[in-house]
CSV table of C-alpha atoms in Angstrom, one decimal:
chain,number,residue,atom,x,y,z
A,190,MET,CA,89.7,29.6,-125.5
A,191,ALA,CA,86.9,29.1,-123.0
A,192,ALA,CA,86.1,25.7,-124.6
A,193,ARG,CA,89.7,24.6,-124.2
A,194,TRP,CA,89.7,25.7,-120.6
A,195,TRP,CA,86.6,23.7,-119.8
A,196,ARG,CA,88.0,20.6,-121.4
A,197,ARG,CA,91.1,20.9,-119.2
A,198,VAL,CA,89.0,21.3,-116.1
A,199,LEU,CA,86.9,18.2,-117.0
A,200,ARG,CA,90.0,16.2,-117.7
A,201,GLY,CA,91.4,17.2,-114.3
A,202,LEU,CA,88.2,16.3,-112.6
A,203,CYS,CA,88.1,12.9,-114.3
A,204,GLY,CA,91.7,12.2,-113.4
A,205,ALA,CA,91.1,13.1,-109.7
A,206,ALA,CA,88.0,10.9,-109.6
A,207,LEU,CA,90.0,8.0,-111.1
A,208,PHE,CA,92.8,8.6,-108.6
A,209,LEU,CA,90.4,8.6,-105.7
A,210,SER,CA,88.7,5.4,-106.9
A,211,GLN,CA,92.0,3.6,-107.2
A,212,LEU,CA,93.0,4.8,-103.8
A,213,SER,CA,89.8,3.5,-102.2
A,214,VAL,CA,90.4,0.1,-103.9
A,215,LEU,CA,93.9,-0.1,-102.6
A,216,SER,CA,92.9,0.9,-99.0
A,217,GLY,CA,90.3,-1.9,-99.0
A,218,ARG,CA,92.9,-4.5,-100.1
A,219,VAL,CA,95.3,-3.4,-97.4
A,220,GLY,CA,92.5,-3.6,-94.7
A,221,SER,CA,91.6,-7.1,-95.8
A,222,LEU,CA,95.2,-8.2,-95.6
A,223,MET,CA,95.5,-6.7,-92.1
A,224,THR,CA,92.5,-8.5,-90.9
A,225,THR,CA,93.7,-11.8,-92.2
A,226,LYS,CA,97.1,-11.4,-90.6
A,227,LEU,CA,95.5,-10.4,-87.2
A,228,SER,CA,93.1,-13.3,-87.4
A,229,GLN,CA,95.8,-15.9,-87.8
A,230,PRO,CA,97.3,-15.7,-84.2
A,231,GLN,CA,93.7,-15.9,-82.8
A,232,SER,CA,93.1,-19.1,-84.6
A,233,THR,CA,96.4,-20.5,-83.4
A,234,LEU,CA,95.5,-19.5,-79.9
A,235,ALA,CA,92.1,-21.0,-80.2
A,236,LYS,CA,93.7,-24.2,-81.3
A,237,SER,CA,96.4,-24.3,-78.6
A,238,PRO,CA,94.0,-25.5,-75.8
A,239,ALA,CA,92.8,-28.3,-78.0
A,240,SER,CA,96.4,-29.3,-78.7
A,241,THR,CA,97.2,-29.3,-75.0
A,242,SER,CA,94.1,-31.3,-74.1
A,243,THR,CA,95.1,-34.0,-76.6
A,244,ASN,CA,98.5,-34.2,-75.1
A,245,ALA,CA,97.2,-34.5,-71.6
A,246,PRO,CA,97.6,-38.0,-70.0
A,247,TYR,CA,94.4,-40.2,-70.1
A,248,PHE,CA,93.6,-42.0,-66.9
A,249,LYS,CA,91.5,-45.1,-67.1
A,250,SER,CA,88.7,-45.5,-64.6
A,251,LEU,CA,89.6,-47.9,-61.9
A,252,GLU,CA,87.3,-50.9,-61.4
A,253,SER,CA,84.9,-50.7,-58.5
A,254,THR,CA,86.4,-52.2,-55.4
A,255,GLU,CA,83.5,-51.5,-53.1
A,256,ILE,CA,82.6,-54.4,-50.8
A,257,PRO,CA,78.9,-55.4,-50.9
A,258,PRO,CA,77.0,-54.8,-47.6
A,259,TYR,CA,76.2,-58.5,-47.2
A,260,VAL,CA,79.9,-59.4,-46.6
A,261,THR,CA,79.7,-57.9,-43.1
A,262,ASN,CA,77.3,-60.6,-42.1
A,263,CYS,CA,79.4,-63.4,-43.6
A,264,PRO,CA,82.0,-65.0,-41.3
A,265,SER,CA,85.4,-65.2,-43.0
A,266,ASN,CA,87.0,-68.7,-43.5
A,267,GLY,CA,84.0,-70.4,-41.7
A,268,LEU,CA,82.3,-73.6,-42.8
A,269,CYS,CA,80.4,-73.0,-46.0
A,270,SER,CA,77.5,-75.1,-44.7
A,271,ARG,CA,77.1,-72.7,-41.8
A,272,LEU,CA,77.0,-69.5,-43.8
A,273,PRO,CA,73.9,-67.3,-43.5
A,274,PRO,CA,71.5,-67.6,-46.5
A,275,ASP,CA,72.4,-64.0,-47.6
A,276,CYS,CA,76.0,-65.1,-48.3
A,277,MET,CA,75.2,-67.9,-50.8
A,278,THR,CA,73.1,-68.6,-53.9
A,279,CYS,CA,71.3,-72.0,-54.0
A,280,ASN,CA,69.4,-73.8,-56.7
A,281,THR,CA,65.9,-74.1,-55.2
A,282,ASN,CA,64.4,-77.6,-55.5
A,283,TYR,CA,60.6,-77.2,-55.2
A,284,SER,CA,60.1,-80.8,-56.1
A,285,CYS,CA,61.3,-82.0,-52.7
A,286,VAL,CA,58.9,-83.9,-50.4
A,287,TYR,CA,57.5,-81.7,-47.7
A,288,GLY,CA,58.9,-82.5,-44.3
A,289,LYS,CA,61.8,-84.6,-45.7
A,290,THR,CA,65.5,-83.7,-45.8
A,291,ALA,CA,66.6,-82.4,-49.2
A,292,THR,CA,70.0,-81.6,-50.7
A,293,PHE,CA,70.6,-78.2,-52.4
A,294,ASP,CA,73.5,-77.1,-54.6
A,295,CYS,CA,74.9,-73.8,-53.5
A,296,LYS,CA,77.6,-71.3,-54.4
A,297,VAL,CA,79.1,-68.5,-52.3
A,298,LYS,CA,78.6,-64.9,-53.4
A,299,PRO,CA,81.5,-62.7,-54.5
A,300,HIS,CA,83.9,-61.5,-51.7
A,301,VAL,CA,82.8,-64.4,-49.5
A,302,HIS,CA,85.4,-66.9,-48.3
A,303,CYS,CA,84.5,-70.2,-46.7
A,304,VAL,CA,86.1,-73.7,-46.2
A,305,ASP,CA,84.9,-77.3,-46.0
A,306,GLU,CA,85.4,-79.8,-43.1
A,307,ASN,CA,89.1,-80.3,-44.2
A,308,ASN,CA,89.8,-76.5,-44.0
A,309,HIS,CA,90.0,-76.3,-47.8
A,310,GLU,CA,88.6,-73.2,-49.5
A,311,GLN,CA,85.6,-73.9,-51.8
A,312,GLU,CA,83.0,-72.0,-53.7
A,313,ASN,CA,80.5,-74.8,-54.7
A,314,PHE,CA,79.0,-76.9,-51.9
A,315,THR,CA,75.8,-78.7,-50.9
A,316,ILE,CA,73.6,-78.1,-47.8
A,317,ASN,CA,70.9,-80.3,-46.3
A,318,MET,CA,67.7,-78.8,-45.0
A,319,THR,CA,64.1,-79.8,-44.3
A,320,CYS,CA,61.8,-79.2,-47.3
A,321,GLN,CA,59.4,-76.6,-46.0
A,322,PHE,CA,58.5,-72.9,-46.6
A,323,CYS,CA,59.7,-70.3,-44.2
A,324,TRP,CA,56.3,-69.5,-42.8
A,325,GLN,CA,55.9,-73.2,-41.9
A,326,LEU,CA,58.9,-73.2,-39.6
A,327,ALA,CA,58.7,-73.6,-35.8
A,328,THR,CA,58.2,-70.5,-33.8
A,329,SER,CA,61.7,-70.8,-32.4
A,330,ASP,CA,63.2,-70.5,-35.9
A,331,TYR,CA,62.1,-66.9,-36.6
A,332,VAL,CA,61.7,-63.6,-34.8
A,333,CYS,CA,58.6,-61.4,-35.1
A,334,THR,CA,57.8,-57.9,-34.2
A,335,ASN,CA,55.8,-57.3,-31.1
A,336,SER,CA,52.8,-55.0,-30.5
A,337,THR,CA,51.9,-53.2,-27.3
A,338,ASN,CA,48.7,-51.8,-28.6
A,339,CYS,CA,46.6,-54.9,-28.4
A,340,MET,CA,44.8,-56.4,-25.4
A,341,THR,CA,46.1,-59.7,-24.2
A,342,VAL,CA,43.4,-60.2,-21.6
A,343,SER,CA,40.2,-60.3,-23.7
A,344,CYS,CA,37.7,-62.7,-24.8
A,345,PRO,CA,38.3,-63.7,-27.5
A,346,ARG,CA,42.0,-63.2,-27.3
A,347,GLN,CA,43.2,-60.5,-29.7
A,348,ARG,CA,45.6,-61.0,-32.6
A,349,TYR,CA,47.9,-58.5,-34.4
A,350,ASN,CA,49.7,-58.4,-37.7
A,351,ALA,CA,53.4,-59.2,-37.2
A,352,THR,CA,56.4,-59.2,-39.5
A,353,CYS,CA,58.6,-62.2,-39.0
A,354,THR,CA,62.2,-62.8,-40.1
A,355,VAL,CA,63.9,-66.2,-40.2
A,356,ARG,CA,67.1,-66.6,-38.1
A,357,ASP,CA,70.4,-66.5,-40.0
A,358,HIS,CA,71.4,-70.1,-39.4
A,359,ILE,CA,68.0,-71.5,-40.6
A,360,HIS,CA,67.4,-72.5,-44.3
A,361,CYS,CA,64.0,-72.7,-45.8
A,362,LEU,CA,62.1,-72.2,-49.1
A,363,GLY,CA,60.4,-68.9,-50.1
A,364,ASN,CA,60.6,-65.5,-48.6
A,365,ARG,CA,62.6,-65.2,-45.4
A,366,VAL,CA,60.5,-62.2,-44.3
A,367,PHE,CA,56.7,-62.9,-44.1
A,368,PRO,CA,53.6,-61.6,-42.3
A,369,LYS,CA,51.8,-63.5,-39.7
A,370,MET,CA,48.8,-63.1,-37.4
A,371,LEU,CA,50.0,-63.7,-33.8
A,372,TYR,CA,48.3,-63.5,-30.4
A,373,CYS,CA,49.0,-60.5,-28.2
A,374,ASN,CA,51.7,-61.8,-25.8
A,375,TRP,CA,53.5,-58.8,-24.3
A,376,THR,CA,53.8,-58.2,-20.6
A,377,GLY,CA,54.0,-55.1,-18.4
A,378,GLY,CA,55.7,-56.9,-15.5
A,379,TYR,CA,52.6,-57.7,-13.4
A,380,LYS,CA,52.7,-61.0,-11.6
A,381,TRP,CA,49.6,-63.2,-11.4
A,382,SER,CA,50.6,-64.6,-8.0
A,383,THR,CA,51.0,-61.1,-6.5
A,384,ALA,CA,47.6,-60.0,-7.8
A,385,LEU,CA,45.9,-63.1,-6.5
A,386,ALA,CA,47.5,-62.8,-3.0
A,387,LEU,CA,46.5,-59.1,-2.8
A,388,SER,CA,42.9,-60.0,-3.8
A,389,ILE,CA,42.6,-62.6,-1.1
A,390,THR,CA,44.2,-60.6,1.7
A,391,LEU,CA,43.6,-56.9,1.0
A,392,GLY,CA,41.0,-57.2,-1.7
A,393,GLY,CA,38.4,-55.5,0.5
A,394,PHE,CA,40.5,-52.3,0.3
A,395,GLY,CA,41.0,-52.5,-3.4
A,396,ALA,CA,44.7,-53.4,-3.2
A,397,ASP,CA,44.5,-55.9,-6.0
A,398,ARG,CA,42.9,-53.3,-8.4
A,399,PHE,CA,45.4,-50.7,-7.4
A,400,TYR,CA,48.2,-53.1,-8.2
A,401,LEU,CA,46.8,-53.9,-11.6
A,402,GLY,CA,46.5,-50.1,-12.5
A,403,GLN,CA,42.7,-50.0,-12.2
A,404,TRP,CA,42.4,-46.9,-10.0
A,405,ARG,CA,38.7,-46.3,-10.4
A,406,GLU,CA,37.7,-49.9,-9.5
A,407,GLY,CA,40.2,-49.7,-6.6
A,408,LEU,CA,38.6,-46.6,-5.2
A,409,GLY,CA,35.2,-48.1,-5.6
A,410,LYS,CA,36.2,-51.2,-3.6
A,411,LEU,CA,38.0,-49.0,-1.0
A,412,PHE,CA,35.0,-46.8,-0.2
A,413,SER,CA,32.4,-49.7,-0.4
A,414,PHE,CA,34.5,-52.0,1.7
A,415,GLY,CA,34.9,-54.5,-1.1
A,416,GLY,CA,31.2,-54.2,-2.1
A,417,LEU,CA,30.4,-55.5,1.4
A,418,GLY,CA,32.6,-58.5,0.7
A,419,ILE,CA,30.7,-59.6,-2.5
A,420,TRP,CA,33.0,-57.7,-4.9
A,421,THR,CA,36.0,-59.1,-3.1
A,422,LEU,CA,34.9,-62.7,-3.6
A,423,ILE,CA,34.1,-62.0,-7.3
A,424,ASP,CA,37.5,-60.4,-7.9
A,425,VAL,CA,39.3,-63.4,-6.3
A,426,LEU,CA,37.6,-65.7,-8.8
A,427,LEU,CA,38.1,-63.4,-11.8
A,428,ILE,CA,41.8,-62.9,-11.0
A,429,GLY,CA,42.3,-66.6,-10.2
A,430,VAL,CA,41.0,-67.7,-13.7
A,431,GLY,CA,42.9,-64.8,-15.4
A,432,TYR,CA,39.9,-63.0,-16.6
A,433,VAL,CA,40.9,-59.7,-14.9
A,434,GLY,CA,44.4,-58.6,-15.8
A,435,PRO,CA,46.5,-55.5,-15.9
A,436,ALA,CA,45.0,-52.3,-17.0
A,437,ASP,CA,47.5,-51.9,-19.9
A,438,GLY,CA,46.2,-55.1,-21.5
A,439,SER,CA,49.4,-57.0,-21.0
A,440,LEU,CA,49.9,-60.6,-19.8
A,441,TYR,CA,50.9,-61.7,-16.3
A,442,ILE,CA,54.4,-62.9,-15.8
């Protein structure tokens, strides 16, 4: 009887264990189905922005319509032969004879409009200019920087490094901006005639030196009565020949 009872107990335990195992398998399948169903809306939501982005209108980038800065210096509808060099492109002819007139083929740059003598718009034209480099031009054809730090009244006369730029209406070969050594030629407003007149009339009191801004020499002449006349005569000669000038080193007017 006891043996039968234990067999029944073991069968019951085995049946309960089998039931629990099947129940766990079924619960796992249900959970996987739930996760797949829940994941489907998320994937569709994740795809929706992409679909909207593909349906969005595509705007092509507009071409650049910016006007180049050189156009502001180019007169509109003027003569092509009178355009500044920055408004055209020319075929440089370095085989021309120096000092002789040469013809160059040119073309206007984009956004530049010019006409010929008959008021007809044109792009290709020719210009005539003297065959020479820009640094060989006359001094009236370019503008140079000025220096107020050098002495104009000195022996020998001082020079300074200047940067020169060719005027717009002048055509030449090579670089239009070039360095050049120039003599100091600035003025502070002092007149040579006034300095000489003061030296002759009131030089004994140092008026000429005071006028030129040389205060120490002026005081020396004032208290020595023009060096008893000798200093006065010497200053008349030095100012007359231009050896004594303004204290700031500038030229006479």
